[in-house]
Coordinates of C-alpha atoms in Angstrom, one line a residue:
X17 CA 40.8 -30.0 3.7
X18 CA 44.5 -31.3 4.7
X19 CA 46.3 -28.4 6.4
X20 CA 48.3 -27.4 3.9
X21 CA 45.7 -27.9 1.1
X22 CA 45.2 -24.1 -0.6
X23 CA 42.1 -22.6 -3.3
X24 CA 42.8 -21.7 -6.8
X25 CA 42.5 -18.3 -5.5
X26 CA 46.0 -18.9 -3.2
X27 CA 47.5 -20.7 -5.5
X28 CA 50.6 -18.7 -7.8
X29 CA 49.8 -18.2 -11.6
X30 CA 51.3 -21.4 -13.2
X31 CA 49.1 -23.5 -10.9
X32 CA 46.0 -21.4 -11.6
X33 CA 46.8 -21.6 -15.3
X34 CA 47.1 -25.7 -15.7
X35 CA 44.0 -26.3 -13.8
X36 CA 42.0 -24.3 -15.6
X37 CA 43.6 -25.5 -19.1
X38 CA 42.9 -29.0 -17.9
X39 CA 39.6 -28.4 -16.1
X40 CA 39.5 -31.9 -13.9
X41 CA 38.7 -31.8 -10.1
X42 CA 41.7 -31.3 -8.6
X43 CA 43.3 -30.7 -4.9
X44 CA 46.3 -28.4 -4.3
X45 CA 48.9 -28.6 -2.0
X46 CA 51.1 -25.8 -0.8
X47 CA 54.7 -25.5 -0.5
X48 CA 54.5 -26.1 3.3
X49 CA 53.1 -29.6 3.0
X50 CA 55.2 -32.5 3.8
X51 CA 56.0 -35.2 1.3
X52 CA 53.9 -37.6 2.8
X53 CA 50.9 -35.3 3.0
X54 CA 50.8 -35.2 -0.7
X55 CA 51.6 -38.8 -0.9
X56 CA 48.9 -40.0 1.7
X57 CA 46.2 -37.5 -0.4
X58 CA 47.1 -39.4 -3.6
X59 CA 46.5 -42.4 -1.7
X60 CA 43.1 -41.6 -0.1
X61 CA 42.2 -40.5 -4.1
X62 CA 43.5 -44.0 -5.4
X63 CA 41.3 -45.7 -3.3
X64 CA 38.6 -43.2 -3.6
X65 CA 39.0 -43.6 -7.5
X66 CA 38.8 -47.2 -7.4
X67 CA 35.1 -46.9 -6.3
X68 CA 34.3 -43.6 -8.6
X69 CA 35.7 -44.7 -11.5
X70 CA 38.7 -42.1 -11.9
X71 CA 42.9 -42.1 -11.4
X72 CA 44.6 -39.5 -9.7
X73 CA 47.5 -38.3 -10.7
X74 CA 50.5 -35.8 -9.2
X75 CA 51.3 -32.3 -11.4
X76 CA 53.4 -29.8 -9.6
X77 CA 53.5 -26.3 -10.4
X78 CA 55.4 -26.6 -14.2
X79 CA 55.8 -23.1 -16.2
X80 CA 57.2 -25.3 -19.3
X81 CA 54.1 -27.7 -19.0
X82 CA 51.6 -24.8 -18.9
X83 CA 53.0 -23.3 -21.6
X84 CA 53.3 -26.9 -23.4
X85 CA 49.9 -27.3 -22.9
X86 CA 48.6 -23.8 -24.6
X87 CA 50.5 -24.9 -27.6
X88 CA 49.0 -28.6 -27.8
X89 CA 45.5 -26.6 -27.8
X90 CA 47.0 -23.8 -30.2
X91 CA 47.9 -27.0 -32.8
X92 CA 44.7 -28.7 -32.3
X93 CA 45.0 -31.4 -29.8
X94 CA 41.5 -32.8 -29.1
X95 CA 41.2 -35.2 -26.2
X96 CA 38.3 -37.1 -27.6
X97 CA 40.2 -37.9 -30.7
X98 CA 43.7 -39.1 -29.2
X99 CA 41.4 -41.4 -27.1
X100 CA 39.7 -43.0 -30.1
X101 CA 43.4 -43.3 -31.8
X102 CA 43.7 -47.7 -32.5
X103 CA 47.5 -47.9 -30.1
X104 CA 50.3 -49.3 -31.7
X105 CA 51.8 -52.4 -29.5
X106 CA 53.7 -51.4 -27.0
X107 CA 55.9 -54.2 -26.9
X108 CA 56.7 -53.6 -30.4
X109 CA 57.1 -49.6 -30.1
X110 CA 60.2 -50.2 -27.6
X111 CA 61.6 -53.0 -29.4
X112 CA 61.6 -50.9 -32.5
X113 CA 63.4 -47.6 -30.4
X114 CA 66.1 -50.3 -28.9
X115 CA 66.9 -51.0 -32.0
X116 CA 67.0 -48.1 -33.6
X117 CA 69.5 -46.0 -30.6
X118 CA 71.6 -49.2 -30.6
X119 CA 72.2 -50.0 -34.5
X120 CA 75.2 -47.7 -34.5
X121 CA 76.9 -48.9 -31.3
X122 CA 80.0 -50.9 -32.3
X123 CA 80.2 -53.0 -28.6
X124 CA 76.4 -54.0 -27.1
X125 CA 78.1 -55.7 -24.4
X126 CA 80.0 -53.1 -23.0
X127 CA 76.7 -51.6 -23.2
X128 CA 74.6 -54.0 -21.6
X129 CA 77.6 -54.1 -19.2
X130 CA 78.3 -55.9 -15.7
X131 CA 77.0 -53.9 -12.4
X132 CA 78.3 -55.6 -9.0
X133 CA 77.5 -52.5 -6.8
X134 CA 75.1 -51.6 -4.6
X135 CA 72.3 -51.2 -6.8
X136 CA 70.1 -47.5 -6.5
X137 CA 66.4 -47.9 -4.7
X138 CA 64.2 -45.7 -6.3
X139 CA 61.1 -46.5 -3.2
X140 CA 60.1 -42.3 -3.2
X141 CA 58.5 -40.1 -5.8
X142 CA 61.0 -36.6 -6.5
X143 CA 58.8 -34.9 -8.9
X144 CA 57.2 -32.9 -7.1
X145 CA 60.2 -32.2 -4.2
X146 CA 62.9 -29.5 -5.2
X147 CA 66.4 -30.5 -3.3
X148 CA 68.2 -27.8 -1.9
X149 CA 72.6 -28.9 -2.2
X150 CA 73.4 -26.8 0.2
X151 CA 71.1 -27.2 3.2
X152 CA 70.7 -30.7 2.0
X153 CA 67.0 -30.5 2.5
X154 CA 64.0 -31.4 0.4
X155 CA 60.9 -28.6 -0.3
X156 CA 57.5 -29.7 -1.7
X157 CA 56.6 -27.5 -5.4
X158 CA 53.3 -26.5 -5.1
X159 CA 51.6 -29.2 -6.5
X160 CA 48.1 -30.3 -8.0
X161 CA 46.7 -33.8 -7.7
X162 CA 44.1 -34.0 -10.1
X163 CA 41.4 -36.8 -10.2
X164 CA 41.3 -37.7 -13.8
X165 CA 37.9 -39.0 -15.4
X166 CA 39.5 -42.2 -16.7
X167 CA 40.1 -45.9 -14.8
X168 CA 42.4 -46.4 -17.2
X169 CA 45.6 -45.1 -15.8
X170 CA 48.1 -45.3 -19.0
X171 CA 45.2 -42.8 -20.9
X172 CA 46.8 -40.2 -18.2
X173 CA 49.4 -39.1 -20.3
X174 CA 46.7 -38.3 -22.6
X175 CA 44.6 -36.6 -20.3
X176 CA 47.6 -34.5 -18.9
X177 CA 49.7 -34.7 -22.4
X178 CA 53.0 -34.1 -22.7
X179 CA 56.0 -35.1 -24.7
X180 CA 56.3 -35.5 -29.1
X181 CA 59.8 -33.1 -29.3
X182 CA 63.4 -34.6 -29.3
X183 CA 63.6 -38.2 -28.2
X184 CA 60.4 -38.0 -26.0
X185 CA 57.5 -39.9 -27.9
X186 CA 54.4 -38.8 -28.6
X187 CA 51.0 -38.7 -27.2
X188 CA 50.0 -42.2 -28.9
X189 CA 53.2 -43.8 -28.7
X190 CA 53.3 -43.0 -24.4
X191 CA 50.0 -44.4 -24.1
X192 CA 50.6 -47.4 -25.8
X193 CA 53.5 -47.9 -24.0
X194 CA 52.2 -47.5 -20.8
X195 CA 49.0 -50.1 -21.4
X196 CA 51.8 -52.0 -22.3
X197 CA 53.6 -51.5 -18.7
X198 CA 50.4 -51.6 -16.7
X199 CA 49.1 -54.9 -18.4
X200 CA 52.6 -56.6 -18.1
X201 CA 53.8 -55.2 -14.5
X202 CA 50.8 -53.0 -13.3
X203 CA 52.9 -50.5 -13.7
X204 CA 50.6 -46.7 -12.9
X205 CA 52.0 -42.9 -13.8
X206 CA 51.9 -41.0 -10.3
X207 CA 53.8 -37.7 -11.4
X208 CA 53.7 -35.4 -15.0
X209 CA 56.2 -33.1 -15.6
X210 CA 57.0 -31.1 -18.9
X211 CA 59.7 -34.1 -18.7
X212 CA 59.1 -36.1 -16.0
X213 CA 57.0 -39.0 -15.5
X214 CA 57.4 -41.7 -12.4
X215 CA 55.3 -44.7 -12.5
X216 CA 54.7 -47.1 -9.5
X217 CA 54.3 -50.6 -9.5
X218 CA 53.0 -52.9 -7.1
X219 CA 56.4 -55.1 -6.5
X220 CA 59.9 -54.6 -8.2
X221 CA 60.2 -56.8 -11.3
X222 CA 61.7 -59.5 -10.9
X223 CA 65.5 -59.8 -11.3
X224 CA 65.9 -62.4 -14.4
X225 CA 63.1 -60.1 -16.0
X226 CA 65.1 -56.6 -14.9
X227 CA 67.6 -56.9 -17.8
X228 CA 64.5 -56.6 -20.6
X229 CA 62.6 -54.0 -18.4
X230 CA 66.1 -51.9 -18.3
X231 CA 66.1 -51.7 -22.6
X232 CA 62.7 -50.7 -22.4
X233 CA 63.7 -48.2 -20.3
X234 CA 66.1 -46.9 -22.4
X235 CA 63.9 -46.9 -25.8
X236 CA 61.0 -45.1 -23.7
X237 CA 64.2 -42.6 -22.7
X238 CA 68.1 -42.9 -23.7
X239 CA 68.8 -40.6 -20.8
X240 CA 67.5 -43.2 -18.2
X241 CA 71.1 -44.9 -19.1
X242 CA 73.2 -41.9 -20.4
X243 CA 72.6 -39.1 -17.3
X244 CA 71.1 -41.2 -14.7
X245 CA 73.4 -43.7 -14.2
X246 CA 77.0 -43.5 -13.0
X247 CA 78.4 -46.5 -15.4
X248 CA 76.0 -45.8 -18.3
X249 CA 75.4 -49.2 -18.5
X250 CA 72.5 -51.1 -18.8
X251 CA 72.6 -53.4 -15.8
X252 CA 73.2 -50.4 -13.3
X253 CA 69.6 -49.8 -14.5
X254 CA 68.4 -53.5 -14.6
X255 CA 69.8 -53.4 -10.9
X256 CA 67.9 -50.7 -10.0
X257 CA 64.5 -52.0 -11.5
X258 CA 65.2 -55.2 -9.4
X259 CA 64.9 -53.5 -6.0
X260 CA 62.9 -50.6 -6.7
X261 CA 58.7 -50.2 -6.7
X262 CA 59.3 -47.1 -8.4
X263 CA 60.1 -46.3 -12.1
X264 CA 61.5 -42.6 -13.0
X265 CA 61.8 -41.3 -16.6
X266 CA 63.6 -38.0 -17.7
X267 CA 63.5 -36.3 -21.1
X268 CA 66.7 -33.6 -21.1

């Protein structure tokens, strides 16, 4: 057990609740555990999954998740069957949400827009880390890393579902979209929040491929570009995809 690793039994309520609701093997870590503690565990389980056939993946502690995920069983969502569902192509899914949050915009140039700055690295996973503005520190959430019973990691948003309310797409639509991501960039989820998800890919896209990976970015999530960008422009995010190994999504 890592040092900071805890039982179910230490664990607070929200933790306790989501591993139980889920019901996969599962580590916890702790909020005394270092960022790379967690990050060098989900390592060890990537590797270790490789060779028994499942994919880890990163939840912290998530009231509105927990909650989320009593109301998916409340409404009937069945594992088994979202599986079996025939996915849409995901190509074709983002295509279709470009066009749909841009048919109204009277300039898609300004849009698309012209970013000479220094371009954001995303290289680190913040799910799981809570920053504090005033001591300008970083704490870890108590988090779970679950090792999921699937090798196929875009079904992870299936296994740990989230998402279907406001812009955020639905359980078949994510999945679809992530095969999608995996099969074109290699492209693996690493954290789920009630609306977070961060994927990690092996290199950054390349650069004369970072402008089409930035619109798909912002028909998975319009607030990729909107809140998490300073020029609100598509090539601050195309920049960003060119440097960074790291993809991070936010619902608001």
């Amino acid at each position: 057990m890592n040092p900071n690793e805890i039982t179910l039994e230490q664990a607070n309520s929200i933790t306790q609740s989501i591993v139980t609701k889920l019901g996969y093997p599962y580590q916890i870590f702790s909020t005394a555990a270092s960022y790379q503690e967690v990050m060098n565990a989900y390592e060890r389980a990537m590797q270790q999954g490789r060779q028994e056939g499942f994919t880890p993946i990163l939840v912290p502690s998530d009231d509105v998740l927990e909650e989320y995920l009593g109301i998916l069983k409340d409404d009937g969502y069945i594992l088994e069957d979202t599986l079996k569902t025939e996915l849409e192509s995901g190509e074709e899914l983002l295509q279709k949400y470009y066009e749909s949050y841009t048919e109204d915009m009277t300039d898609l140039e300004e849009f698309t827009g012209v970013f000479d700055d220094k371009p954001t690295v995303i290289d680190r996973i913040s799910a799981f880390q809570r920053y504090n503005y005033d001591r300008h520190t970083e704490t870890i959430i108590e988090t779970i890393l679950f090792k999921v019973p699937t090798t196929k990691p875009w079904e992870l948003v299936a296994y740990v579902p989230f998402g279907g309310w406001n812009e955020c797409p639905c359980v078949e639509e994510m999945m679809a979209i992530c095969k999608y991501w995996f099969e074109k960039h290699g492209a693996v989820p690493v954290t789920i929040t009630h609306d977070v998800m961060e994927m990690r890919l092996p290199a950054p896209v390349a650069k004369q491929d970072s402008l089409q990976a930035a619109k798909e970015h912002f028909a998975f999530t319009p607030d990729r570009v909107y809140q998490c960008t300073q020029t609100g422009t598509l090539a601050e995010v195309a920049a960003c995809i060119a440097v960074s190994d790291i993809w991070f999504f936010w619902w608001d």
